[in-house]
XYZ file of C-alpha atoms in Angstrom:
248
model
C 106.041 -11.708 17.645
C 107.760 -14.948 16.507
C 105.600 -17.016 18.888
C 102.454 -15.391 17.552
C 103.409 -16.037 13.927
C 104.293 -19.677 14.669
C 101.001 -20.156 16.484
C 99.005 -18.798 13.551
C 100.950 -20.901 11.030
C 100.440 -24.030 13.108
C 96.734 -23.320 13.420
C 96.496 -22.798 9.659
C 98.208 -26.118 8.898
C 95.980 -27.953 11.346
C 92.933 -26.377 9.815
C 94.027 -27.353 6.304
C 94.270 -30.964 7.409
C 90.660 -30.915 8.521
C 89.418 -29.844 5.104
C 90.636 -32.987 3.405
C 88.116 -35.646 2.466
C 88.492 -38.856 4.510
C 87.469 -42.306 3.278
C 86.361 -44.968 5.745
C 85.221 -48.342 4.385
C 84.406 -46.837 1.028
C 82.455 -43.826 2.418
C 83.854 -40.343 1.895
C 83.318 -37.582 4.471
C 84.208 -33.936 3.917
C 84.514 -31.509 6.825
C 81.904 -28.754 6.894
C 83.372 -26.306 9.384
C 87.153 -26.437 9.189
C 87.785 -26.055 12.916
C 86.786 -24.048 15.946
C 88.195 -20.521 15.802
C 88.702 -18.159 18.738
C 86.848 -15.333 17.005
C 84.133 -16.842 14.802
C 83.600 -20.273 13.272
C 81.617 -20.863 10.118
C 79.503 -24.011 10.127
C 78.405 -24.246 6.490
C 79.628 -23.514 2.996
C 78.289 -20.177 1.736
C 77.378 -19.247 -1.818
C 75.331 -16.730 -3.786
C 71.678 -16.593 -2.760
C 72.243 -17.444 0.900
C 71.798 -15.067 3.840
C 72.394 -14.874 7.561
C 74.796 -13.676 10.211
C 77.472 -16.033 8.892
C 77.290 -14.249 5.551
C 77.643 -10.876 7.261
C 80.695 -12.136 9.158
C 82.214 -13.256 5.870
C 81.447 -9.876 4.289
C 83.394 -8.109 7.033
C 86.472 -10.225 6.285
C 86.301 -9.686 2.496
C 85.217 -6.043 2.678
C 88.624 -5.055 1.319
C 87.982 -6.821 -1.986
C 84.987 -5.019 -3.558
C 86.804 -3.818 -6.687
C 87.732 -0.320 -7.863
C 85.610 2.399 -6.295
C 83.101 -0.015 -4.766
C 82.047 -0.616 -1.160
C 80.731 -4.006 -0.072
C 77.462 -3.881 1.840
C 77.554 -5.710 5.182
C 73.932 -6.772 4.902
C 74.146 -10.535 5.403
C 72.974 -11.247 1.854
C 75.300 -13.224 -0.426
C 74.680 -11.325 -3.638
C 76.830 -10.749 -6.743
C 78.997 -8.184 -4.921
C 79.835 -10.598 -2.147
C 80.588 -13.371 -4.645
C 82.950 -11.082 -6.543
C 84.685 -10.025 -3.311
C 85.134 -13.673 -2.319
C 86.633 -14.412 -5.741
C 89.138 -11.570 -5.328
C 90.015 -12.760 -1.835
C 90.517 -16.301 -3.118
C 92.692 -15.033 -5.958
C 94.790 -12.965 -3.542
C 95.669 -16.064 -1.565
C 96.027 -18.565 -4.389
C 92.821 -20.461 -3.656
C 90.396 -21.883 -6.199
C 88.490 -18.760 -7.212
C 84.895 -19.962 -7.568
C 83.159 -17.398 -5.376
C 81.980 -20.081 -2.965
C 83.207 -19.759 0.636
C 84.019 -23.226 1.929
C 86.573 -24.722 4.330
C 89.663 -23.591 2.412
C 88.407 -20.017 2.262
C 87.466 -20.060 5.940
C 90.828 -21.586 6.884
C 92.598 -18.692 5.194
C 90.426 -16.232 7.125
C 91.136 -18.085 10.395
C 94.868 -17.802 9.676
C 94.440 -14.055 9.135
C 92.543 -13.161 12.288
C 93.323 -12.991 15.993
C 90.930 -14.124 18.684
C 89.544 -10.593 19.124
C 88.454 -10.674 15.452
C 90.984 -8.108 14.264
C 93.238 -9.069 11.339
C 96.709 -10.191 12.353
C 98.521 -7.145 10.983
C 96.538 -4.593 12.980
C 95.228 -4.100 16.496
C 92.704 -2.100 18.473
C 95.572 -0.672 20.542
C 97.327 0.941 17.558
C 93.991 2.158 16.154
C 92.933 3.894 19.362
C 95.602 5.910 21.136
C 92.994 8.358 22.388
C 91.380 6.523 25.290
C 90.788 3.040 26.637
C 87.052 2.634 26.032
C 86.335 4.138 22.563
C 83.980 6.690 24.096
C 83.423 10.343 23.303
C 83.186 10.128 19.529
C 80.338 10.706 17.101
C 78.917 7.188 17.592
C 78.566 4.787 20.534
C 81.814 3.161 21.611
C 80.699 -0.280 20.352
C 79.975 1.180 16.913
C 83.324 3.012 16.739
C 85.116 -0.222 17.656
C 83.187 -2.182 15.046
C 83.853 0.458 12.366
C 87.547 0.296 13.190
C 87.549 -3.489 12.819
C 85.967 -3.292 9.352
C 88.547 -0.717 8.255
C 91.324 -2.955 9.589
C 90.133 -5.766 7.320
C 90.165 -3.352 4.386
C 93.727 -2.395 5.262
C 94.649 -6.067 5.532
C 93.524 -6.550 1.932
C 95.399 -3.422 0.853
C 98.508 -4.644 2.637
C 98.314 -7.938 0.754
C 97.936 -6.141 -2.590
C 101.029 -4.044 -1.803
C 103.134 -7.158 -1.266
C 102.519 -7.704 2.460
C 104.460 -4.586 3.344
C 103.896 -3.018 6.773
C 101.457 -0.105 6.902
C 102.075 2.563 9.533
C 99.181 4.170 11.366
C 99.695 7.648 12.818
C 96.108 8.207 13.945
C 92.912 6.194 14.189
C 89.908 6.657 16.458
C 89.508 10.019 18.181
C 87.007 11.313 20.699
C 85.833 14.887 20.168
C 88.411 15.992 22.741
C 91.250 14.135 21.018
C 90.128 15.386 17.609
C 90.057 18.976 18.822
C 93.482 18.632 20.402
C 95.087 17.725 17.061
C 93.055 20.242 15.038
C 90.963 17.620 13.253
C 88.004 18.531 11.018
C 84.670 18.874 12.793
C 83.169 15.950 10.852
C 86.285 13.816 10.774
C 85.839 10.094 10.133
C 88.226 9.538 13.038
C 85.235 10.364 15.281
C 83.378 7.374 13.828
C 86.204 4.895 14.284
C 86.718 4.096 10.606
C 89.128 6.963 9.804
C 92.832 6.193 9.718
C 95.943 8.150 8.763
C 98.889 6.328 7.169
C 102.471 7.537 7.007
C 105.874 6.230 5.960
C 106.291 3.727 3.170
C 104.951 2.853 0.666
C 104.725 6.435 -0.567
C 101.691 8.475 0.380
C 100.555 8.550 -3.246
C 100.955 4.807 -3.591
C 98.781 4.339 -0.520
C 96.087 6.684 -1.800
C 96.070 5.083 -5.240
C 95.857 1.513 -3.925
C 93.114 2.368 -1.434
C 90.697 2.947 -4.333
C 90.446 -0.856 -4.779
C 89.771 -1.730 -1.142
C 86.435 -0.281 -0.129
C 87.435 3.149 1.153
C 84.952 5.836 0.100
C 87.006 8.590 1.776
C 90.566 9.048 0.487
C 92.496 12.260 1.158
C 96.188 12.651 0.422
C 98.967 14.857 -0.921
C 97.651 17.974 -2.597
C 94.538 18.100 -0.434
C 94.805 20.830 2.237
C 96.491 19.578 5.399
C 97.314 16.133 3.944
C 100.775 16.459 2.454
C 102.307 14.471 5.313
C 99.847 11.573 5.478
C 97.182 9.687 3.545
C 93.787 9.590 5.211
C 91.305 6.744 4.607
C 87.752 6.428 5.843
C 84.203 5.500 4.945
C 81.939 8.405 4.131
C 78.328 7.839 2.959
C 79.313 8.950 -0.540
C 82.642 8.922 -2.346
C 85.043 11.666 -1.279
C 88.448 11.232 -2.914
C 91.023 13.995 -3.247
C 94.786 13.637 -3.564
C 95.597 15.951 -6.488
C 99.319 15.393 -6.307
C 98.641 11.697 -6.807
C 96.235 12.115 -9.715
C 93.172 11.483 -7.545
């Protein structure tokens, strides 16, 4: 773990150095892409009105910053919602909050992600303890894996808001067989890859309350039948929040 943390910190410092403007014989150059990243490298500064796959990749990383009760569309269009999410991300990490994603913003993202594109605080292995290939759920394996990755980025934002405390996952992706074995609901979000159950500390109510700000449309916790020992988060087509004990 220490080696991994040191590697990420070193990569972040190196990337920061590349964002600085350099003057040679009176001419100033400013780096466009901060550096090559093992997962994804942005090659241009992004701002409102732009579109493309690079915008969609950015949206995935800031999907945990949509604001209270909102969900950020991953449509590759840099609209007002994406700009606001970028501002919240920048504020969370002490960056200049102008809603424009440039080298400093990308460097922070690079420092937060591993080479498999998951955020540093979470992994595919802890999200899927059901099988090795993400098969057998309600969607194709590749979709379930992608949905899990987006939810991980939302949890990374939630973790930051809670003071960088660890979040403990008791269940993530399930195939129909795994879901049946644990008595899961027939339409459980676990079958889609984006459902996750959290336990431990912070308190279950604190988790449910904070999740409202990080793009989760499905929040079930204490007071909802079968959820007094965990807080469930997911992404349903429409909002489905219920944790009566927690005031939700």
